[in-house]
Amino acid sequence: MRDICAAVPELDYICIDVANGYSEYFIEFIRKVREEFPRHTVLAGNVVTGEIVEELLLTGADIVKVGIGPGSVCTTRKKAGVGYPQLSATMECADAAHGLNGHVISDGGCTNPGDVAKAFGGGADFVMIGGLFAGHDQSGGEVIEKDGRLRDICAAVPELDYICIDVANGYSEHFIEFIRRVREEFPRHTVLAGNVVTGEIVEELLLTGADIVKVGIGPGSVCTTRKKAGVGYPQLSATMECADAAHGLNGHVISDGGCTNPGDVAKAFGGGADFVMIGGLFAGHDQSGGEVIEKDGRKFKLFYGMSSDTAMTKHQGSVAEYRSSEGKTITIPYRGDVNATVQDILGGLRSACTYTGAAKLKVSYCLPKELN
């Protein structure tokens, strides 16, 4: 190590990486490294418990690598019967490290982008990724600016009454400020804003200028946000919480996604939704979008999420390098005219009102309690 550092003087980091960071020899080696290389940042690991993290930091490490056996090509847990759930290890070790102004790297266990988000959420300062990057070429991407402005669209189509500002994450300050500007510039329009899943942000959006708030993060049948980002909220719970907040300010909510059958539509209205947004139930019909495909004598239609690679390529030209797809593209059996499906949904709503004694959908707000 002395020879390497002398040959490459611009090195700033030294990583001492062993399978078992609990040996006395390893700890003593970290001490020696710190004494001989005082200006370098020393990384040491791997470990999975708070006590050893504290010992390594006090011995001389700056950053501790956390993880025993979580890697996709690691067999330590099977071969040695030793390991620790990665998120639990990350949380415990991060608490210990941050108490001493140290840092941790969550090393392994990320099989999808959601796992990366969970690692950071568990307190990791850095996340080490292997399997997710395996098999890829190094490639960049191009960020493409969206064409047109809202002002130009409204001027070109003066009969428009509604403006829908639809983003995946309605919690950003930039989004809230944009809603404020839209309300100021278009006072006569009905403004829809989303998506969110909690009452506080619903109130903020309504007070900022929105008339209707879209509720739902990750419930859609072709949405993969919960898997990719590890973020979401059970749709009925989100609808109930957001509806309570909105109705207290004379606002409205749209329950967006999660309806796989007419009963789900009934539950959304029962949870307080003023409107229900449906995608998957209408997919595959003549009136729905998507390309018709014939396979083995049968007809199918494409159905894709608006955050899928298909949608981003179609509407924006490409997928930006800095983000991942949070939707999927699937084929749905061709289902003909949509009228039969609409009648099926309406029939389900009527039956739900009958079961709960509701004369109209607004009264069916008690439905979740009845089902419980």
GROMACS .gro file of C-alpha atoms in nm:
model
  372
    1MET     CA    1   0.000   0.000   0.000
    2ARG     CA    2   0.288   0.235   0.080
    3ASP     CA    3   0.431   0.174  -0.268
    4ILE     CA    4   0.095   0.236  -0.438
    5CYS     CA    5   0.038   0.565  -0.258
    6ALA     CA    6   0.391   0.676  -0.340
    7ALA     CA    7   0.347   0.587  -0.708
    8VAL     CA    8   0.006   0.759  -0.734
    9PRO     CA    9   0.033   1.064  -0.507
   10GLU     CA   10  -0.301   1.205  -0.627
   11LEU     CA   11  -0.488   0.924  -0.450
   12ASP     CA   12  -0.723   1.059  -0.184
   13TYR     CA   13  -0.903   0.740  -0.078
   14ILE     CA   14  -0.787   0.409   0.066
   15CYS     CA   15  -1.043   0.128   0.079
   16ILE     CA   16  -0.969  -0.167   0.306
   17ASP     CA   17  -1.228  -0.420   0.193
   18VAL     CA   18  -1.256  -0.762   0.356
   19ALA     CA   19  -1.540  -1.012   0.382
   20ASN     CA   20  -1.532  -1.008   0.763
   21GLY     CA   21  -1.460  -0.675   0.923
   22TYR     CA   22  -1.488  -0.810   1.277
   23SER     CA   23  -1.138  -0.956   1.319
   24GLU     CA   24  -0.890  -0.797   1.558
   25TYR     CA   25  -0.625  -0.813   1.286
   26PHE     CA   26  -0.846  -0.603   1.056
   27ILE     CA   27  -0.912  -0.342   1.323
   28GLU     CA   28  -0.542  -0.318   1.402
   29PHE     CA   29  -0.465  -0.282   1.032
   30ILE     CA   30  -0.706   0.013   1.007
   31ARG     CA   31  -0.524   0.175   1.298
   32LYS     CA   32  -0.189   0.138   1.121
   33VAL     CA   33  -0.327   0.275   0.794
   34ARG     CA   34  -0.461   0.582   0.969
   35GLU     CA   35  -0.129   0.647   1.141
   36GLU     CA   36   0.071   0.615   0.818
   37PHE     CA   37  -0.173   0.796   0.587
   38PRO     CA   38  -0.327   1.076   0.794
   39ARG     CA   39  -0.442   1.285   0.495
   40HIS     CA   40  -0.628   1.006   0.313
   41THR     CA   41  -0.996   0.920   0.350
   42VAL     CA   42  -1.009   0.563   0.479
   43LEU     CA   43  -1.296   0.328   0.390
   44ALA     CA   44  -1.327   0.009   0.594
   45GLY     CA   45  -1.561  -0.289   0.587
   46ASN     CA   46  -1.765  -0.494   0.561
   47VAL     CA   47  -1.969  -0.505   0.882
   48VAL     CA   48  -2.337  -0.502   0.977
   49THR     CA   49  -2.369  -0.385   1.340
   50GLY     CA   50  -2.346  -0.052   1.516
   51GLU     CA   51  -2.083  -0.145   1.777
   52ILE     CA   52  -1.818  -0.241   1.522
   53VAL     CA   53  -1.896   0.070   1.317
   54GLU     CA   54  -1.818   0.283   1.621
   55GLU     CA   55  -1.497   0.089   1.685
   56LEU     CA   56  -1.378   0.125   1.326
   57LEU     CA   57  -1.448   0.498   1.323
   58LEU     CA   58  -1.269   0.551   1.655
   59THR     CA   59  -0.981   0.340   1.525
   60GLY     CA   60  -0.931   0.560   1.221
   61ALA     CA   61  -1.184   0.487   0.947
   62ASP     CA   62  -1.380   0.775   0.792
   63ILE     CA   63  -1.638   0.567   0.607
   64VAL     CA   64  -1.762   0.217   0.689
   65LYS     CA   65  -1.895  -0.028   0.431
   66VAL     CA   66  -2.210  -0.208   0.545
   67GLY     CA   67  -2.327  -0.546   0.417
   68ILE     CA   68  -2.256  -0.914   0.459
   69GLY     CA   69  -2.412  -1.139   0.198
   70PRO     CA   70  -2.673  -0.919   0.026
   71GLY     CA   71  -2.508  -0.907  -0.317
   72SER     CA   72  -2.679  -1.073  -0.612
   73VAL     CA   73  -2.371  -1.287  -0.683
   74CYS     CA   74  -2.270  -1.334  -0.319
   75THR     CA   75  -2.336  -1.673  -0.155
   76THR     CA   76  -2.207  -1.597   0.196
   77ARG     CA   77  -2.549  -1.643   0.351
   78LYS     CA   78  -2.594  -1.982   0.186
   79LYS     CA   79  -2.237  -2.104   0.225
   80ALA     CA   80  -2.161  -1.970   0.574
   81GLY     CA   81  -2.508  -1.915   0.716
   82VAL     CA   82  -2.404  -1.561   0.810
   83GLY     CA   83  -2.574  -1.235   0.717
   84TYR     CA   84  -2.806  -0.953   0.817
   85PRO     CA   85  -3.104  -0.796   0.631
   86GLN     CA   86  -2.944  -0.511   0.439
   87LEU     CA   87  -3.188  -0.231   0.518
   88SER     CA   88  -3.183  -0.316   0.890
   89ALA     CA   89  -2.803  -0.324   0.887
   90THR     CA   90  -2.787   0.009   0.705
   91MET     CA   91  -3.021   0.178   0.953
   92GLU     CA   92  -2.835   0.046   1.259
   93CYS     CA   93  -2.490   0.127   1.124
   94ALA     CA   94  -2.591   0.472   0.997
   95ASP     CA   95  -2.722   0.566   1.341
   96ALA     CA   96  -2.394   0.459   1.499
   97ALA     CA   97  -2.179   0.634   1.239
   98HIS     CA   98  -2.364   0.963   1.233
   99GLY     CA   99  -2.335   0.988   1.610
  100LEU     CA  100  -1.958   1.007   1.559
  101ASN     CA  101  -1.975   1.226   1.246
  102GLY     CA  102  -1.882   0.926   1.035
  103HIS     CA  103  -2.040   0.790   0.718
  104VAL     CA  104  -2.160   0.457   0.583
  105ILE     CA  105  -2.181   0.292   0.242
  106SER     CA  106  -2.469   0.050   0.192
  107ASP     CA  107  -2.296  -0.225  -0.006
  108GLY     CA  108  -2.520  -0.465  -0.200
  109GLY     CA  109  -2.879  -0.582  -0.206
  110CYS     CA  110  -3.008  -0.337  -0.468
  111THR     CA  111  -3.206  -0.532  -0.726
  112ASN     CA  112  -3.406  -0.232  -0.847
  113PRO     CA  113  -3.397   0.149  -0.814
  114GLY     CA  114  -3.644   0.129  -0.526
  115ASP     CA  115  -3.384  -0.057  -0.321
  116VAL     CA  116  -3.138   0.227  -0.382
  117ALA     CA  117  -3.397   0.476  -0.256
  118LYS     CA  118  -3.461   0.261   0.051
  119ALA     CA  119  -3.089   0.247   0.128
  120PHE     CA  120  -3.063   0.625   0.126
  121GLY     CA  121  -3.386   0.643   0.324
  122GLY     CA  122  -3.230   0.408   0.580
  123GLY     CA  123  -2.950   0.655   0.642
  124ALA     CA  124  -2.680   0.550   0.396
  125ASP     CA  125  -2.449   0.829   0.285
  126PHE     CA  126  -2.347   0.630  -0.023
  127VAL     CA  127  -2.489   0.325  -0.199
  128MET     CA  128  -2.268   0.072  -0.375
  129ILE     CA  129  -2.430  -0.093  -0.677
  130GLY     CA  130  -2.317  -0.396  -0.872
  131GLY     CA  131  -2.590  -0.612  -1.023
  132LEU     CA  132  -2.802  -0.322  -1.149
  133PHE     CA  133  -2.513  -0.204  -1.365
  134ALA     CA  134  -2.406  -0.549  -1.483
  135GLY     CA  135  -2.442  -0.619  -1.855
  136HIS     CA  136  -2.469  -0.255  -1.963
  137ASP     CA  137  -2.247  -0.041  -2.180
  138GLN     CA  138  -2.148   0.297  -2.044
  139SER     CA  139  -2.398   0.526  -2.207
  140GLY     CA  140  -2.519   0.878  -2.160
  141GLY     CA  141  -2.845   1.041  -2.247
  142GLU     CA  142  -2.980   1.368  -2.375
  143VAL     CA  143  -3.221   1.587  -2.186
  144ILE     CA  144  -3.487   1.712  -2.424
  145GLU     CA  145  -3.678   2.026  -2.336
  146LYS     CA  146  -4.055   2.012  -2.376
  147ASP     CA  147  -4.197   2.215  -2.662
  148GLY     CA  148  -4.462   2.479  -2.617
  149ARG     CA  149  -4.590   2.674  -2.322
  150LEU     CA  150  -4.918   2.661  -2.135
  151ARG     CA  151  -4.991   3.019  -2.234
  152ASP     CA  152  -4.957   2.935  -2.603
  153ILE     CA  153  -5.189   2.634  -2.573
  154CYS     CA  154  -5.462   2.829  -2.394
  155ALA     CA  155  -5.436   3.110  -2.648
  156ALA     CA  156  -5.465   2.864  -2.937
  157VAL     CA  157  -5.762   2.680  -2.782
  158PRO     CA  158  -5.965   2.949  -2.601
  159GLU     CA  159  -6.256   2.712  -2.533
  160LEU     CA  160  -6.046   2.515  -2.283
  161ASP     CA  161  -6.194   2.523  -1.933
  162TYR     CA  162  -5.957   2.287  -1.752
  163ILE     CA  163  -5.582   2.290  -1.696
  164CYS     CA  164  -5.428   1.970  -1.558
  165ILE     CA  165  -5.078   1.998  -1.413
  166ASP     CA  166  -4.982   1.632  -1.378
  167VAL     CA  167  -4.645   1.529  -1.235
  168ALA     CA  168  -4.526   1.209  -1.070
  169ASN     CA  169  -4.426   1.388  -0.749
  170GLY     CA  170  -4.651   1.674  -0.642
  171TYR     CA  171  -4.448   1.752  -0.331
  172SER     CA  172  -4.174   1.971  -0.482
  173GLU     CA  173  -4.162   2.342  -0.406
  174HIS     CA  174  -4.116   2.411  -0.777
  175PHE     CA  175  -4.446   2.235  -0.853
  176ILE     CA  176  -4.636   2.425  -0.584
  177GLU     CA  177  -4.495   2.755  -0.710
  178PHE     CA  178  -4.595   2.661  -1.066
  179ILE     CA  179  -4.955   2.600  -0.951
  180ARG     CA  180  -4.953   2.945  -0.792
  181ARG     CA  181  -4.840   3.106  -1.117
  182VAL     CA  182  -5.098   2.911  -1.321
  183ARG     CA  183  -5.379   3.029  -1.092
  184GLU     CA  184  -5.264   3.391  -1.119
  185GLU     CA  185  -5.242   3.380  -1.498
  186PHE     CA  186  -5.557   3.173  -1.563
  187PRO     CA  187  -5.812   3.278  -1.300
  188ARG     CA  188  -6.117   3.151  -1.492
  189HIS     CA  189  -5.988   2.798  -1.556
  190THR     CA  190  -6.042   2.495  -1.335
  191VAL     CA  191  -5.696   2.381  -1.225
  192LEU     CA  192  -5.621   2.014  -1.154
  193ALA     CA  193  -5.295   1.937  -0.973
  194GLY     CA  194  -5.123   1.617  -0.865
  195ASN     CA  195  -5.020   1.358  -0.783
  196VAL     CA  196  -5.003   1.347  -0.405
  197VAL     CA  197  -5.118   1.110  -0.129
  198THR     CA  198  -5.138   1.305   0.199
  199GLY     CA  199  -5.377   1.557   0.347
  200GLU     CA  200  -5.130   1.834   0.426
  201ILE     CA  201  -5.014   1.874   0.067
  202VAL     CA  202  -5.374   1.862  -0.058
  203GLU     CA  203  -5.454   2.160   0.164
  204GLU     CA  204  -5.143   2.344   0.045
  205LEU     CA  205  -5.225   2.286  -0.322
  206LEU     CA  206  -5.585   2.402  -0.278
  207LEU     CA  207  -5.479   2.713  -0.089
  208THR     CA  208  -5.215   2.777  -0.356
  209GLY     CA  209  -5.471   2.777  -0.635
  210ALA     CA  210  -5.575   2.425  -0.738
  211ASP     CA  211  -5.945   2.339  -0.758
  212ILE     CA  212  -5.907   1.961  -0.784
  213VAL     CA  213  -5.621   1.745  -0.656
  214LYS     CA  214  -5.521   1.413  -0.811
  215VAL     CA  215  -5.447   1.143  -0.555
  216GLY     CA  216  -5.225   0.839  -0.611
  217ILE     CA  217  -4.859   0.742  -0.621
  218GLY     CA  218  -4.788   0.399  -0.762
  219PRO     CA  219  -5.128   0.222  -0.766
  220GLY     CA  220  -5.172   0.193  -1.143
  221SER     CA  221  -5.160  -0.149  -1.306
  222VAL     CA  222  -4.881  -0.037  -1.540
  223CYS     CA  223  -4.707   0.187  -1.285
  224THR     CA  224  -4.388   0.060  -1.124
  225THR     CA  225  -4.307   0.356  -0.897
  226ARG     CA  226  -4.343   0.147  -0.582
  227LYS     CA  227  -4.093  -0.106  -0.713
  228LYS     CA  228  -3.855   0.141  -0.877
  229ALA     CA  229  -3.859   0.415  -0.613
  230GLY     CA  230  -3.985   0.232  -0.305
  231VAL     CA  231  -4.245   0.506  -0.261
  232GLY     CA  232  -4.623   0.477  -0.244
  233TYR     CA  233  -4.938   0.474  -0.031
  234PRO     CA  234  -5.233   0.230  -0.029
  235GLN     CA  235  -5.479   0.395  -0.265
  236LEU     CA  236  -5.797   0.376  -0.057
  237SER     CA  237  -5.618   0.510   0.252
  238ALA     CA  238  -5.471   0.795   0.048
  239THR     CA  239  -5.810   0.877  -0.104
  240MET     CA  240  -5.982   0.890   0.235
  241GLU     CA  241  -5.713   1.111   0.390
  242CYS     CA  242  -5.695   1.348   0.094
  243ALA     CA  243  -6.073   1.370   0.051
  244ASP     CA  244  -6.114   1.473   0.416
  245ALA     CA  245  -5.855   1.747   0.371
  246ALA     CA  246  -5.999   1.871   0.041
  247HIS     CA  247  -6.364   1.878   0.145
  248GLY     CA  248  -6.277   2.087   0.450
  249LEU     CA  249  -6.165   2.358   0.206
  250ASN     CA  250  -6.448   2.301  -0.045
  251GLY     CA  251  -6.201   2.138  -0.281
  252HIS     CA  252  -6.226   1.810  -0.470
  253VAL     CA  253  -6.010   1.504  -0.530
  254ILE     CA  254  -5.963   1.256  -0.812
  255SER     CA  255  -5.866   0.903  -0.710
  256ASP     CA  256  -5.612   0.818  -0.978
  257GLY     CA  257  -5.532   0.451  -1.033
  258GLY     CA  258  -5.564   0.117  -0.861
  259CYS     CA  259  -5.903   0.015  -1.003
  260THR     CA  260  -5.881  -0.339  -1.136
  261ASN     CA  261  -6.256  -0.410  -1.112
  262PRO     CA  262  -6.585  -0.222  -1.057
  263GLY     CA  263  -6.559  -0.284  -0.683
  264ASP     CA  264  -6.242  -0.075  -0.667
  265VAL     CA  265  -6.426   0.214  -0.832
  266ALA     CA  266  -6.699   0.184  -0.570
  267LYS     CA  267  -6.441   0.186  -0.290
  268ALA     CA  268  -6.280   0.500  -0.432
  269PHE     CA  269  -6.612   0.685  -0.430
  270GLY     CA  270  -6.686   0.539  -0.088
  271GLY     CA  271  -6.351   0.673   0.033
  272GLY     CA  272  -6.459   1.025  -0.055
  273ALA     CA  273  -6.334   1.068  -0.412
  274ASP     CA  274  -6.529   1.317  -0.620
  275PHE     CA  275  -6.395   1.163  -0.941
  276VAL     CA  276  -6.224   0.834  -1.023
  277MET     CA  277  -5.960   0.804  -1.295
  278ILE     CA  278  -5.953   0.469  -1.475
  279GLY     CA  279  -5.689   0.329  -1.708
  280GLY     CA  280  -5.648  -0.048  -1.702
  281LEU     CA  281  -6.021  -0.124  -1.696
  282PHE     CA  282  -6.064   0.062  -2.025
  283ALA     CA  283  -5.749  -0.071  -2.193
  284GLY     CA  284  -5.792  -0.300  -2.493
  285HIS     CA  285  -6.116  -0.145  -2.621
  286ASP     CA  286  -6.187   0.020  -2.955
  287GLN     CA  287  -6.206   0.364  -2.794
  288SER     CA  288  -5.879   0.332  -2.601
  289GLY     CA  289  -5.538   0.422  -2.734
  290GLY     CA  290  -5.271   0.173  -2.822
  291GLU     CA  291  -5.161  -0.018  -3.126
  292VAL     CA  292  -5.356  -0.329  -3.235
  293ILE     CA  293  -5.133  -0.636  -3.260
  294GLU     CA  294  -5.223  -0.977  -3.405
  295LYS     CA  295  -5.052  -1.282  -3.258
  296ASP     CA  296  -5.141  -1.646  -3.325
  297GLY     CA  297  -5.475  -1.543  -3.472
  298ARG     CA  298  -5.572  -1.331  -3.170
  299LYS     CA  299  -5.589  -0.953  -3.140
  300PHE     CA  300  -5.418  -0.753  -2.866
  301LYS     CA  301  -5.369  -0.384  -2.791
  302LEU     CA  302  -5.068  -0.215  -2.637
  303PHE     CA  303  -5.119  -0.059  -2.294
  304TYR     CA  304  -4.846   0.143  -2.129
  305GLY     CA  305  -4.790   0.369  -1.830
  306MET     CA  306  -4.719   0.737  -1.888
  307SER     CA  307  -4.381   0.702  -1.717
  308SER     CA  308  -4.283   0.398  -1.924
  309ASP     CA  309  -4.005   0.391  -2.182
  310THR     CA  310  -4.275   0.367  -2.451
  311ALA     CA  311  -4.455   0.683  -2.336
  312MET     CA  312  -4.141   0.889  -2.283
  313THR     CA  313  -3.999   0.791  -2.621
  314LYS     CA  314  -4.330   0.864  -2.794
  315HIS     CA  315  -4.405   1.198  -2.629
  316GLN     CA  316  -4.058   1.331  -2.542
  317GLY     CA  317  -3.832   1.162  -2.796
  318SER     CA  318  -3.625   0.962  -2.548
  319VAL     CA  319  -3.578   0.867  -2.184
  320ALA     CA  320  -3.361   1.117  -1.999
  321GLU     CA  321  -3.034   0.971  -1.874
  322TYR     CA  322  -3.089   1.099  -1.522
  323ARG     CA  323  -3.413   0.911  -1.457
  324SER     CA  324  -3.552   0.559  -1.479
  325SER     CA  325  -3.876   0.434  -1.627
  326GLU     CA  326  -4.150   0.399  -1.365
  327GLY     CA  327  -4.402   0.234  -1.593
  328LYS     CA  328  -4.431  -0.076  -1.808
  329THR     CA  329  -4.570  -0.167  -2.149
  330ILE     CA  330  -4.797  -0.470  -2.176
  331THR     CA  331  -5.038  -0.627  -2.425
  332ILE     CA  332  -5.409  -0.655  -2.342
  333PRO     CA  333  -5.649  -0.891  -2.521
  334TYR     CA  334  -5.868  -0.695  -2.761
  335ARG     CA  335  -6.205  -0.634  -2.592
  336GLY     CA  336  -6.420  -0.461  -2.855
  337ASP     CA  337  -6.650  -0.171  -2.774
  338VAL     CA  338  -6.613  -0.008  -2.433
  339ASN     CA  339  -6.987   0.021  -2.365
  340ALA     CA  340  -7.016  -0.322  -2.199
  341THR     CA  341  -6.733  -0.237  -1.957
  342VAL     CA  342  -6.891   0.099  -1.873
  343GLN     CA  343  -7.223  -0.072  -1.799
  344ASP     CA  344  -7.043  -0.327  -1.581
  345ILE     CA  345  -6.882  -0.049  -1.376
  346LEU     CA  346  -7.211   0.138  -1.340
  347GLY     CA  347  -7.381  -0.182  -1.231
  348GLY     CA  348  -7.115  -0.236  -0.966
  349LEU     CA  349  -7.164   0.118  -0.835
  350ARG     CA  350  -7.540   0.070  -0.811
  351SER     CA  351  -7.495  -0.255  -0.622
  352ALA     CA  352  -7.247  -0.092  -0.383
  353CYS     CA  353  -7.497   0.181  -0.303
  354THR     CA  354  -7.765  -0.084  -0.246
  355TYR     CA  355  -7.547  -0.284  -0.006
  356THR     CA  356  -7.456   0.025   0.197
  357GLY     CA  357  -7.797   0.192   0.188
  358ALA     CA  358  -7.668   0.495  -0.002
  359ALA     CA  359  -7.917   0.685  -0.216
  360LYS     CA  360  -7.634   0.837  -0.420
  361LEU     CA  361  -7.257   0.811  -0.452
  362LYS     CA  362  -7.192   1.106  -0.221
  363VAL     CA  363  -7.371   0.922   0.059
  364SER     CA  364  -7.162   0.610  -0.002
  365TYR     CA  365  -6.880   0.772   0.196
  366CYS     CA  366  -6.952   0.516   0.469
  367LEU     CA  367  -6.861   0.232   0.231
  368PRO     CA  368  -6.507   0.161   0.364
  369LYS     CA  369  -6.644   0.128   0.718
  370GLU     CA  370  -6.919  -0.103   0.596
  371LEU     CA  371  -6.665  -0.321   0.415
  372ASN     CA  372  -6.444  -0.327   0.722
   0.00000   0.00000   0.00000
